[in-house]
PDB file of C-alpha atoms in Angstrom:
ATOM      1  CA  MET A   1      57.215 113.616  94.573  1.00  0.00           C
ATOM      2  CA  ALA A   2      56.648 109.896  95.209  1.00  0.00           C
ATOM      3  CA  SER A   3      57.867 107.514  92.523  1.00  0.00           C
ATOM      4  CA  PHE A   4      55.457 106.171  89.925  1.00  0.00           C
ATOM      5  CA  PRO A   5      53.510 103.250  91.465  1.00  0.00           C
ATOM      6  CA  VAL A   6      54.471  99.761  90.306  1.00  0.00           C
ATOM      7  CA  ILE A   7      52.622  96.744  91.716  1.00  0.00           C
ATOM      8  CA  ASN A   8      54.102  93.257  91.676  1.00  0.00           C
ATOM      9  CA  MET A   9      50.986  91.108  91.500  1.00  0.00           C
ATOM     10  CA  THR A  10      52.702  88.045  92.945  1.00  0.00           C
ATOM     11  CA  LYS A  11      52.740  89.917  96.255  1.00  0.00           C
ATOM     12  CA  LEU A  12      48.944  89.834  96.260  1.00  0.00           C
ATOM     13  CA  GLU A  13      49.110  86.092  96.878  1.00  0.00           C
ATOM     14  CA  GLY A  14      51.323  85.913  99.968  1.00  0.00           C
ATOM     15  CA  GLU A  15      52.315  87.529 103.236  1.00  0.00           C
ATOM     16  CA  GLU A  16      52.819  90.912 101.567  1.00  0.00           C
ATOM     17  CA  ARG A  17      49.245  91.069 100.306  1.00  0.00           C
ATOM     18  CA  GLY A  18      48.154  93.779 102.726  1.00  0.00           C
ATOM     19  CA  ALA A  19      50.975  96.113 101.715  1.00  0.00           C
ATOM     20  CA  ALA A  20      50.386  95.405  98.018  1.00  0.00           C
ATOM     21  CA  MET A  21      46.665  96.151  98.354  1.00  0.00           C
ATOM     22  CA  ASP A  22      47.494  99.388 100.165  1.00  0.00           C
ATOM     23  CA  LEU A  23      49.823 100.361  97.311  1.00  0.00           C
ATOM     24  CA  LEU A  24      47.087  99.574  94.791  1.00  0.00           C
ATOM     25  CA  HIS A  25      44.573 101.692  96.694  1.00  0.00           C
ATOM     26  CA  ASP A  26      47.002 104.606  96.936  1.00  0.00           C
ATOM     27  CA  ALA A  27      47.783 104.341  93.211  1.00  0.00           C
ATOM     28  CA  CYS A  28      44.075 104.476  92.324  1.00  0.00           C
ATOM     29  CA  GLU A  29      43.274 107.232  94.799  1.00  0.00           C
ATOM     30  CA  ASN A  30      46.255 109.532  94.291  1.00  0.00           C
ATOM     31  CA  TRP A  31      47.586 108.747  90.826  1.00  0.00           C
ATOM     32  CA  GLY A  32      44.852 107.237  88.649  1.00  0.00           C
ATOM     33  CA  PHE A  33      47.701 105.380  86.921  1.00  0.00           C
ATOM     34  CA  PHE A  34      49.963 102.479  87.886  1.00  0.00           C
ATOM     35  CA  GLU A  35      51.925  99.634  86.327  1.00  0.00           C
ATOM     36  CA  VAL A  36      51.533  95.943  87.115  1.00  0.00           C
ATOM     37  CA  LEU A  37      54.190  93.247  86.843  1.00  0.00           C
ATOM     38  CA  ASN A  38      53.771  89.459  87.046  1.00  0.00           C
ATOM     39  CA  HIS A  39      50.182  89.883  85.881  1.00  0.00           C
ATOM     40  CA  GLY A  40      49.802  86.423  84.389  1.00  0.00           C
ATOM     41  CA  ILE A  41      50.285  87.257  80.708  1.00  0.00           C
ATOM     42  CA  SER A  42      53.243  85.274  79.393  1.00  0.00           C
ATOM     43  CA  HIS A  43      56.345  87.075  78.211  1.00  0.00           C
ATOM     44  CA  GLU A  44      56.325  84.903  75.095  1.00  0.00           C
ATOM     45  CA  LEU A  45      52.851  86.101  74.132  1.00  0.00           C
ATOM     46  CA  MET A  46      53.769  89.729  74.789  1.00  0.00           C
ATOM     47  CA  ASP A  47      56.933  89.368  72.697  1.00  0.00           C
ATOM     48  CA  GLU A  48      54.897  87.940  69.820  1.00  0.00           C
ATOM     49  CA  VAL A  49      52.279  90.695  70.055  1.00  0.00           C
ATOM     50  CA  GLU A  50      54.995  93.352  69.953  1.00  0.00           C
ATOM     51  CA  LYS A  51      56.851  91.727  67.052  1.00  0.00           C
ATOM     52  CA  LEU A  52      53.719  91.297  64.928  1.00  0.00           C
ATOM     53  CA  THR A  53      52.367  94.766  65.732  1.00  0.00           C
ATOM     54  CA  LYS A  54      55.593  96.435  64.637  1.00  0.00           C
ATOM     55  CA  GLU A  55      55.779  94.283  61.504  1.00  0.00           C
ATOM     56  CA  HIS A  56      52.174  95.122  60.659  1.00  0.00           C
ATOM     57  CA  TYR A  57      52.895  98.839  60.876  1.00  0.00           C
ATOM     58  CA  GLN A  58      55.932  98.541  58.613  1.00  0.00           C
ATOM     59  CA  LYS A  59      54.135  96.407  56.010  1.00  0.00           C
ATOM     60  CA  ARG A  60      50.652  97.906  56.033  1.00  0.00           C
ATOM     61  CA  ARG A  61      50.584 101.377  57.509  1.00  0.00           C
ATOM     62  CA  GLU A  62      53.963 103.100  57.374  1.00  0.00           C
ATOM     63  CA  MET A  63      53.655 104.390  53.813  1.00  0.00           C
ATOM     64  CA  SER A  64      50.246 105.991  54.322  1.00  0.00           C
ATOM     65  CA  PHE A  65      51.379 107.516  57.609  1.00  0.00           C
ATOM     66  CA  LYS A  66      54.395 109.106  55.925  1.00  0.00           C
ATOM     67  CA  GLU A  67      52.095 110.724  53.369  1.00  0.00           C
ATOM     68  CA  PHE A  68      49.958 112.156  56.180  1.00  0.00           C
ATOM     69  CA  ALA A  69      53.055 113.214  58.160  1.00  0.00           C
ATOM     70  CA  ASN A  70      54.706 115.046  55.292  1.00  0.00           C
ATOM     71  CA  LYS A  71      51.530 116.985  54.592  1.00  0.00           C
ATOM     72  CA  ALA A  72      50.987 117.844  58.277  1.00  0.00           C
ATOM     73  CA  ILE A  73      54.558 119.068  58.749  1.00  0.00           C
ATOM     74  CA  GLU A  74      54.415 121.138  55.557  1.00  0.00           C
ATOM     75  CA  GLU A  75      51.144 122.772  56.596  1.00  0.00           C
ATOM     76  CA  GLY A  76      52.403 123.428  60.125  1.00  0.00           C
ATOM     77  CA  SER A  77      55.640 124.908  58.817  1.00  0.00           C
ATOM     78  CA  ASN A  78      53.590 127.259  56.643  1.00  0.00           C
ATOM     79  CA  GLY A  79      51.661 128.589  59.600  1.00  0.00           C
ATOM     80  CA  LYS A  80      48.547 126.404  59.550  1.00  0.00           C
ATOM     81  CA  ASP A  81      47.139 125.512  62.975  1.00  0.00           C
ATOM     82  CA  THR A  82      48.109 121.899  63.773  1.00  0.00           C
ATOM     83  CA  SER A  83      46.917 121.863  67.381  1.00  0.00           C
ATOM     84  CA  ASN A  84      44.071 119.472  66.523  1.00  0.00           C
ATOM     85  CA  ILE A  85      46.305 116.870  64.834  1.00  0.00           C
ATOM     86  CA  ASP A  86      47.660 113.761  66.575  1.00  0.00           C
ATOM     87  CA  TRP A  87      50.918 112.198  65.403  1.00  0.00           C
ATOM     88  CA  GLU A  88      49.742 108.577  65.515  1.00  0.00           C
ATOM     89  CA  SER A  89      48.875 105.675  63.246  1.00  0.00           C
ATOM     90  CA  THR A  90      45.930 103.766  64.710  1.00  0.00           C
ATOM     91  CA  PHE A  91      43.470 100.967  64.111  1.00  0.00           C
ATOM     92  CA  PHE A  92      40.809  99.486  66.392  1.00  0.00           C
ATOM     93  CA  LEU A  93      39.886  95.935  67.349  1.00  0.00           C
ATOM     94  CA  ARG A  94      36.499  95.256  68.932  1.00  0.00           C
ATOM     95  CA  HIS A  95      36.296  92.155  71.135  1.00  0.00           C
ATOM     96  CA  LEU A  96      32.991  92.448  73.044  1.00  0.00           C
ATOM     97  CA  PRO A  97      30.098  92.165  72.724  1.00  0.00           C
ATOM     98  CA  VAL A  98      30.899  91.032  69.145  1.00  0.00           C
ATOM     99  CA  SER A  99      34.400  90.775  67.698  1.00  0.00           C
ATOM    100  CA  ASN A 100      35.327  92.493  64.436  1.00  0.00           C
ATOM    101  CA  ILE A 101      38.811  90.988  64.210  1.00  0.00           C
ATOM    102  CA  SER A 102      37.853  88.696  61.323  1.00  0.00           C
ATOM    103  CA  ASP A 103      36.510  91.655  59.357  1.00  0.00           C
ATOM    104  CA  LEU A 104      39.672  93.783  59.241  1.00  0.00           C
ATOM    105  CA  PRO A 105      41.125  93.245  55.760  1.00  0.00           C
ATOM    106  CA  ASP A 106      44.826  93.900  56.267  1.00  0.00           C
ATOM    107  CA  LEU A 107      45.659  91.640  59.232  1.00  0.00           C
ATOM    108  CA  ASP A 108      47.632  88.445  58.655  1.00  0.00           C
ATOM    109  CA  ASP A 109      45.934  85.304  59.997  1.00  0.00           C
ATOM    110  CA  HIS A 110      48.665  84.673  62.546  1.00  0.00           C
ATOM    111  CA  TYR A 111      48.408  88.258  63.823  1.00  0.00           C
ATOM    112  CA  ARG A 112      44.621  87.858  64.173  1.00  0.00           C
ATOM    113  CA  GLU A 113      45.046  84.706  66.238  1.00  0.00           C
ATOM    114  CA  ILE A 114      47.713  86.204  68.494  1.00  0.00           C
ATOM    115  CA  MET A 115      45.596  89.300  69.125  1.00  0.00           C
ATOM    116  CA  ARG A 116      42.622  87.079  69.984  1.00  0.00           C
ATOM    117  CA  LYS A 117      44.745  85.265  72.557  1.00  0.00           C
ATOM    118  CA  PHE A 118      46.139  88.515  73.940  1.00  0.00           C
ATOM    119  CA  SER A 119      42.697  90.103  74.248  1.00  0.00           C
ATOM    120  CA  LYS A 120      41.445  87.118  76.271  1.00  0.00           C
ATOM    121  CA  GLU A 121      44.342  87.507  78.680  1.00  0.00           C
ATOM    122  CA  ILE A 122      43.790  91.256  78.987  1.00  0.00           C
ATOM    123  CA  GLU A 123      40.075  90.689  79.603  1.00  0.00           C
ATOM    124  CA  LYS A 124      40.856  88.303  82.470  1.00  0.00           C
ATOM    125  CA  LEU A 125      43.324  90.788  83.946  1.00  0.00           C
ATOM    126  CA  ALA A 126      40.794  93.621  83.719  1.00  0.00           C
ATOM    127  CA  GLU A 127      38.158  91.642  85.591  1.00  0.00           C
ATOM    128  CA  HIS A 128      40.669  90.536  88.225  1.00  0.00           C
ATOM    129  CA  LEU A 129      41.744  94.133  88.785  1.00  0.00           C
ATOM    130  CA  LEU A 130      38.132  95.289  89.066  1.00  0.00           C
ATOM    131  CA  ASP A 131      37.592  92.759  91.851  1.00  0.00           C
ATOM    132  CA  LEU A 132      40.725  93.988  93.636  1.00  0.00           C
ATOM    133  CA  LEU A 133      39.356  97.523  93.405  1.00  0.00           C
ATOM    134  CA  CYS A 134      36.050  96.305  94.831  1.00  0.00           C
ATOM    135  CA  GLU A 135      37.906  94.849  97.793  1.00  0.00           C
ATOM    136  CA  ASN A 136      39.788  98.070  98.447  1.00  0.00           C
ATOM    137  CA  LEU A 137      36.601 100.115  98.152  1.00  0.00           C
ATOM    138  CA  GLY A 138      34.579  97.875 100.441  1.00  0.00           C
ATOM    139  CA  LEU A 139      32.257  96.817  97.613  1.00  0.00           C
ATOM    140  CA  GLU A 140      30.907  93.323  97.122  1.00  0.00           C
ATOM    141  CA  LYS A 141      33.087  91.173  94.861  1.00  0.00           C
ATOM    142  CA  GLY A 142      31.889  91.487  91.273  1.00  0.00           C
ATOM    143  CA  TYR A 143      30.106  94.808  91.852  1.00  0.00           C
ATOM    144  CA  LEU A 144      32.123  96.757  89.275  1.00  0.00           C
ATOM    145  CA  LYS A 145      31.846  94.044  86.630  1.00  0.00           C
ATOM    146  CA  ARG A 146      28.070  93.949  87.118  1.00  0.00           C
ATOM    147  CA  ALA A 147      27.920  97.752  86.963  1.00  0.00           C
ATOM    148  CA  PHE A 148      29.502  97.535  83.497  1.00  0.00           C
ATOM    149  CA  TRP A 149      27.275  94.730  82.266  1.00  0.00           C
ATOM    150  CA  GLY A 150      24.274  96.301  80.539  1.00  0.00           C
ATOM    151  CA  SER A 151      22.027  93.899  78.627  1.00  0.00           C
ATOM    152  CA  LYS A 152      24.788  92.316  76.518  1.00  0.00           C
ATOM    153  CA  GLY A 153      27.811  92.463  78.785  1.00  0.00           C
ATOM    154  CA  PRO A 154      30.639  95.006  78.748  1.00  0.00           C
ATOM    155  CA  THR A 155      32.158  96.611  75.688  1.00  0.00           C
ATOM    156  CA  PHE A 156      35.799  95.746  75.252  1.00  0.00           C
ATOM    157  CA  GLY A 157      38.160  96.822  72.513  1.00  0.00           C
ATOM    158  CA  THR A 158      41.770  97.609  71.698  1.00  0.00           C
ATOM    159  CA  LYS A 159      43.359 100.631  70.070  1.00  0.00           C
ATOM    160  CA  VAL A 160      46.614  99.632  68.364  1.00  0.00           C
ATOM    161  CA  SER A 161      48.831 102.663  67.783  1.00  0.00           C
ATOM    162  CA  ASN A 162      52.268 103.552  66.539  1.00  0.00           C
ATOM    163  CA  TYR A 163      53.879 106.923  67.230  1.00  0.00           C
ATOM    164  CA  PRO A 164      56.666 107.225  64.633  1.00  0.00           C
ATOM    165  CA  PRO A 165      59.565 109.670  64.970  1.00  0.00           C
ATOM    166  CA  CYS A 166      58.387 113.256  64.563  1.00  0.00           C
ATOM    167  CA  PRO A 167      60.808 115.859  63.154  1.00  0.00           C
ATOM    168  CA  ARG A 168      58.772 118.759  64.584  1.00  0.00           C
ATOM    169  CA  PRO A 169      57.317 117.851  68.018  1.00  0.00           C
ATOM    170  CA  ASP A 170      57.018 121.597  68.594  1.00  0.00           C
ATOM    171  CA  LEU A 171      54.321 121.640  65.879  1.00  0.00           C
ATOM    172  CA  ILE A 172      52.376 118.416  66.492  1.00  0.00           C
ATOM    173  CA  LYS A 173      51.555 116.463  69.641  1.00  0.00           C
ATOM    174  CA  GLY A 174      51.657 112.677  69.714  1.00  0.00           C
ATOM    175  CA  LEU A 175      48.193 112.573  71.276  1.00  0.00           C
ATOM    176  CA  ARG A 176      46.438 115.557  72.821  1.00  0.00           C
ATOM    177  CA  ALA A 177      45.680 115.703  76.549  1.00  0.00           C
ATOM    178  CA  HIS A 178      42.464 113.962  77.646  1.00  0.00           C
ATOM    179  CA  THR A 179      40.882 111.627  80.150  1.00  0.00           C
ATOM    180  CA  ASP A 180      39.585 108.249  79.016  1.00  0.00           C
ATOM    181  CA  ALA A 181      35.812 107.954  78.804  1.00  0.00           C
ATOM    182  CA  GLY A 182      35.416 104.350  79.833  1.00  0.00           C
ATOM    183  CA  GLY A 183      36.062 102.032  82.743  1.00  0.00           C
ATOM    184  CA  ILE A 184      39.519 100.536  83.205  1.00  0.00           C
ATOM    185  CA  ILE A 185      42.263 100.851  80.595  1.00  0.00           C
ATOM    186  CA  LEU A 186      45.116  98.363  80.205  1.00  0.00           C
ATOM    187  CA  LEU A 187      48.098  99.446  78.120  1.00  0.00           C
ATOM    188  CA  PHE A 188      50.932  97.370  76.705  1.00  0.00           C
ATOM    189  CA  GLN A 189      53.402 100.068  75.726  1.00  0.00           C
ATOM    190  CA  ASP A 190      56.801 100.121  74.095  1.00  0.00           C
ATOM    191  CA  ASN A 191      59.552  99.495  76.633  1.00  0.00           C
ATOM    192  CA  GLN A 192      62.180 101.440  74.683  1.00  0.00           C
ATOM    193  CA  VAL A 193      60.482 104.626  73.466  1.00  0.00           C
ATOM    194  CA  SER A 194      58.765 106.861  76.023  1.00  0.00           C
ATOM    195  CA  GLY A 195      56.196 109.594  75.445  1.00  0.00           C
ATOM    196  CA  LEU A 196      53.193 108.840  77.681  1.00  0.00           C
ATOM    197  CA  GLN A 197      52.692 111.433  80.428  1.00  0.00           C
ATOM    198  CA  LEU A 198      50.042 112.062  83.082  1.00  0.00           C
ATOM    199  CA  LEU A 199      49.156 115.324  84.794  1.00  0.00           C
ATOM    200  CA  LYS A 200      49.709 115.182  88.561  1.00  0.00           C
ATOM    201  CA  ASP A 201      49.766 118.197  90.865  1.00  0.00           C
ATOM    202  CA  ASP A 202      49.937 120.469  87.800  1.00  0.00           C
ATOM    203  CA  GLN A 203      53.075 118.723  86.542  1.00  0.00           C
ATOM    204  CA  TRP A 204      53.512 116.375  83.598  1.00  0.00           C
ATOM    205  CA  ILE A 205      54.943 113.068  84.836  1.00  0.00           C
ATOM    206  CA  ASP A 206      56.443 110.402  82.559  1.00  0.00           C
ATOM    207  CA  VAL A 207      54.888 106.945  82.679  1.00  0.00           C
ATOM    208  CA  PRO A 208      58.135 104.967  82.623  1.00  0.00           C
ATOM    209  CA  PRO A 209      58.558 102.296  79.935  1.00  0.00           C
ATOM    210  CA  MET A 210      59.044  98.958  81.684  1.00  0.00           C
ATOM    211  CA  ARG A 211      59.506  95.600  79.995  1.00  0.00           C
ATOM    212  CA  TYR A 212      56.560  93.215  80.357  1.00  0.00           C
ATOM    213  CA  ALA A 213      54.555  95.683  82.433  1.00  0.00           C
ATOM    214  CA  ILE A 214      50.923  96.573  81.782  1.00  0.00           C
ATOM    215  CA  VAL A 215      50.007 100.198  82.502  1.00  0.00           C
ATOM    216  CA  ILE A 216      46.597 100.627  84.128  1.00  0.00           C
ATOM    217  CA  ASN A 217      44.562 103.805  84.302  1.00  0.00           C
ATOM    218  CA  ILE A 218      41.164 104.824  85.615  1.00  0.00           C
ATOM    219  CA  GLY A 219      38.469 106.018  83.205  1.00  0.00           C
ATOM    220  CA  ASP A 220      35.607 108.478  83.700  1.00  0.00           C
ATOM    221  CA  GLN A 221      33.069 105.715  84.407  1.00  0.00           C
ATOM    222  CA  LEU A 222      35.026 104.366  87.368  1.00  0.00           C
ATOM    223  CA  GLU A 223      35.222 107.907  88.712  1.00  0.00           C
ATOM    224  CA  VAL A 224      31.432 108.112  88.617  1.00  0.00           C
ATOM    225  CA  ILE A 225      30.822 104.649  90.097  1.00  0.00           C
ATOM    226  CA  THR A 226      33.303 105.288  92.937  1.00  0.00           C
ATOM    227  CA  ASN A 227      31.736 108.736  93.472  1.00  0.00           C
ATOM    228  CA  GLY A 228      35.109 110.378  92.936  1.00  0.00           C
ATOM    229  CA  LYS A 229      37.071 108.096  95.261  1.00  0.00           C
ATOM    230  CA  TYR A 230      39.132 107.012  92.245  1.00  0.00           C
ATOM    231  CA  LYS A 231      39.445 109.687  89.567  1.00  0.00           C
ATOM    232  CA  SER A 232      40.342 109.582  85.897  1.00  0.00           C
ATOM    233  CA  VAL A 233      43.510 111.517  85.106  1.00  0.00           C
ATOM    234  CA  VAL A 234      44.487 113.773  82.215  1.00  0.00           C
ATOM    235  CA  HIS A 235      47.229 112.220  80.101  1.00  0.00           C
ATOM    236  CA  ARG A 236      48.884 112.763  76.729  1.00  0.00           C
ATOM    237  CA  VAL A 237      51.531 111.377  74.383  1.00  0.00           C
ATOM    238  CA  VAL A 238      54.481 113.607  73.522  1.00  0.00           C
ATOM    239  CA  ALA A 239      55.848 113.017  70.031  1.00  0.00           C
ATOM    240  CA  GLN A 240      59.477 111.875  70.030  1.00  0.00           C
ATOM    241  CA  THR A 241      62.175 112.688  67.497  1.00  0.00           C
ATOM    242  CA  ASP A 242      63.694 109.189  67.701  1.00  0.00           C
ATOM    243  CA  GLY A 243      62.108 105.751  67.772  1.00  0.00           C
ATOM    244  CA  ASN A 244      58.667 104.402  66.909  1.00  0.00           C
ATOM    245  CA  ARG A 245      56.601 103.997  70.079  1.00  0.00           C
ATOM    246  CA  MET A 246      54.164 101.079  70.124  1.00  0.00           C
ATOM    247  CA  SER A 247      50.964 101.433  72.157  1.00  0.00           C
ATOM    248  CA  ILE A 248      48.314  98.725  72.564  1.00  0.00           C
ATOM    249  CA  ALA A 249      45.560 100.131  74.773  1.00  0.00           C
ATOM    250  CA  SER A 250      42.628  97.902  75.721  1.00  0.00           C
ATOM    251  CA  PHE A 251      39.464  99.501  77.077  1.00  0.00           C
ATOM    252  CA  TYR A 252      37.190  97.464  79.359  1.00  0.00           C
ATOM    253  CA  ASN A 253      34.082  99.636  79.345  1.00  0.00           C
ATOM    254  CA  PRO A 254      30.402  99.450  80.280  1.00  0.00           C
ATOM    255  CA  GLY A 255      27.907  98.090  77.783  1.00  0.00           C
ATOM    256  CA  ALA A 256      26.241 100.727  75.624  1.00  0.00           C
ATOM    257  CA  ASP A 257      22.971 100.534  77.585  1.00  0.00           C
ATOM    258  CA  ALA A 258      24.545 100.139  81.032  1.00  0.00           C
ATOM    259  CA  VAL A 259      23.222 102.650  83.551  1.00  0.00           C
ATOM    260  CA  ILE A 260      26.139 104.291  85.357  1.00  0.00           C
ATOM    261  CA  PHE A 261      25.726 105.825  88.806  1.00  0.00           C
ATOM    262  CA  PRO A 262      27.680 106.068  92.064  1.00  0.00           C
ATOM    263  CA  ALA A 263      27.738 102.903  94.147  1.00  0.00           C
ATOM    264  CA  PRO A 264      25.302 103.581  97.009  1.00  0.00           C
ATOM    265  CA  ALA A 265      27.853 102.313  99.540  1.00  0.00           C
ATOM    266  CA  LEU A 266      30.238 105.087  98.453  1.00  0.00           C
ATOM    267  CA  VAL A 267      27.747 107.945  98.585  1.00  0.00           C
ATOM    268  CA  GLN A 268      28.004 109.804 101.869  1.00  0.00           C
ATOM    269  CA  LYS A 269      24.978 111.532 103.322  1.00  0.00           C
ATOM    270  CA  GLU A 270      26.864 114.835 103.318  1.00  0.00           C
ATOM    271  CA  SER A 271      27.497 114.651  99.583  1.00  0.00           C
ATOM    272  CA  GLU A 272      23.817 113.904  98.968  1.00  0.00           C
ATOM    273  CA  GLU A 273      22.834 116.979 100.940  1.00  0.00           C
ATOM    274  CA  THR A 274      25.290 119.203  99.062  1.00  0.00           C
ATOM    275  CA  ASN A 275      24.374 117.723  95.667  1.00  0.00           C
ATOM    276  CA  GLY A 276      27.902 116.368  95.432  1.00  0.00           C
ATOM    277  CA  VAL A 277      26.861 113.025  94.023  1.00  0.00           C
ATOM    278  CA  TYR A 278      27.914 112.226  90.467  1.00  0.00           C
ATOM    279  CA  PRO A 279      25.116 111.911  87.857  1.00  0.00           C
ATOM    280  CA  LYS A 280      23.235 108.827  86.715  1.00  0.00           C
ATOM    281  CA  PHE A 281      23.232 108.224  82.958  1.00  0.00           C
ATOM    282  CA  VAL A 282      23.324 105.648  80.187  1.00  0.00           C
ATOM    283  CA  PHE A 283      26.875 104.999  79.031  1.00  0.00           C
ATOM    284  CA  GLU A 284      26.019 105.469  75.340  1.00  0.00           C
ATOM    285  CA  ASP A 285      24.687 108.963  76.091  1.00  0.00           C
ATOM    286  CA  TYR A 286      27.981 109.833  77.752  1.00  0.00           C
ATOM    287  CA  MET A 287      29.962 108.500  74.798  1.00  0.00           C
ATOM    288  CA  ASN A 288      27.885 110.520  72.341  1.00  0.00           C
ATOM    289  CA  LEU A 289      29.006 113.630  74.220  1.00  0.00           C
ATOM    290  CA  TYR A 290      32.585 112.445  74.723  1.00  0.00           C
ATOM    291  CA  VAL A 291      33.316 111.952  71.033  1.00  0.00           C
ATOM    292  CA  ARG A 292      32.688 115.682  70.550  1.00  0.00           C
ATOM    293  CA  GLN A 293      34.505 116.805  73.708  1.00  0.00           C
ATOM    294  CA  LYS A 294      37.303 114.254  74.195  1.00  0.00           C
ATOM    295  CA  PHE A 295      40.034 116.856  74.408  1.00  0.00           C
ATOM    296  CA  GLU A 296      38.119 119.116  76.780  1.00  0.00           C
ATOM    297  CA  ALA A 297      37.730 118.963  80.567  1.00  0.00           C
ATOM    298  CA  LYS A 298      35.603 116.103  81.917  1.00  0.00           C
ATOM    299  CA  GLU A 299      33.704 118.159  84.521  1.00  0.00           C
ATOM    300  CA  PRO A 300      31.373 119.853  81.988  1.00  0.00           C
ATOM    301  CA  ARG A 301      30.521 116.396  80.632  1.00  0.00           C
ATOM    302  CA  PHE A 302      29.476 115.256  84.097  1.00  0.00           C
ATOM    303  CA  GLU A 303      27.425 118.421  84.519  1.00  0.00           C
ATOM    304  CA  ALA A 304      25.760 117.872  81.144  1.00  0.00           C
ATOM    305  CA  MET A 305      24.784 114.359  82.190  1.00  0.00           C
ATOM    306  CA  LYS A 306      23.395 115.697  85.454  1.00  0.00           C
ATOM    307  CA  ALA A 307      21.421 118.350  83.550  1.00  0.00           C
ATOM    308  CA  MET A 308      20.067 115.718  81.164  1.00  0.00           C
ATOM    309  CA  GLU A 309      18.813 113.682  84.109  1.00  0.00           C
ATOM    310  CA  THR A 310      17.188 116.770  85.622  1.00  0.00           C
ATOM    311  CA  VAL A 311      15.564 117.893  82.372  1.00  0.00           C
ATOM    312  CA  THR A 312      13.982 114.539  81.619  1.00  0.00           C
ATOM    313  CA  GLY A 313      12.516 114.397  85.112  1.00  0.00           C
ATOM    314  CA  GLN A 314      12.370 110.627  84.776  1.00  0.00           C
ATOM    315  CA  PRO A 315      14.376 108.198  86.869  1.00  0.00           C
ATOM    316  CA  ILE A 316      16.771 106.089  84.804  1.00  0.00           C
ATOM    317  CA  ALA A 317      16.041 102.413  85.295  1.00  0.00           C
ATOM    318  CA  THR A 318      18.743 100.394  87.012  1.00  0.00           C
ATOM    319  CA  THR A 319      17.476  96.970  86.000  1.00  0.00           C
TER     320      THR A 319
END
C-alpha cells in the first residue's frame, strides 16, 4: 500500500507546484486524509498551544476524567456493555459565526488568547486549502467557501480532546469509528502518542504522528458538493495504554442554513440519468440527523436527505 500522503506546502509556490497539486488531488480522491507541513502556522504558536492544552487538562479536567474512567472500567470489567463509551476528555470552542471562548469558565486568560490566535491561523489555512481543492476540481476559485456560507458565513469550531492512558483498551475505544459530518477538518495532534486510524481498503491505517504537521480530512459535506469525487472516510481513535494523546480538531463547516448540493460542474449527465447525484439539503437538517447517527454508516443519512427532498416536493432555495 502507498505511504500516507504528506504535502509540503512550500512546494505549492515553486517549480514543483504541479507535482504537489497532483499529490493533493490523489490524497483527497484516494485517501480522504493527508498531512500538511510548512502550512504557515508558526512552530512557536503550535508549541504554546500544545503546552497550554496539556496544562489545562492536568489542572482542570484530569480529576473528573479519572472518576469517569474508574467507573467505566469497573462496569466493563463486570460485564456491562461499554461499546458506546469513548475514552476521551473533551471541550468545545466555537469561533464562527459567534465565538464562545470568553464564556467558558475554566480557561486561563492566556490560554483563551492563544486559542484565539490559533483559530485565526487555522481558519486561514482551511480557506486556502478549499481554494486549492477548487483548483484541482476545476471549480471557480472561492466556490467551496461560498457553498459553505449560508446567511451568516460558515460555522467554525474546535474540539479539544485528551485521550489519557487506558488500562483496558480491549473494553473501551478511544473514539468510535465515524465519518465527520462537516466540510474540511484540520487536526493538530500529539506528535508522540499515536491512536488515530482511518479505514482504507478494509484495513485500519495509522495516521502517523508528525511534529508541526496539521492532519486534514474530508467531511460529508465536501463529499456531497464534489458529488463523490472526494469522499469522507471512516476513522477512529484507538485507546493507548501509555501516554496522553492530545487532539485539537477544528471543523470548518457550512453555515446552519447553507443549502448543500453537488457542484453542477461535477455532475455528469450519466449520473443524473441514473439518479446517482447526491441530495440537496440544508446543513442544519443533516446535522440534526447526524447527532443521532454519528457512529453509523453515512450512506443512509444521504438517502434520508434525498427522501426528505422528495417528500417535501419543494425545491430548496439556493439563494
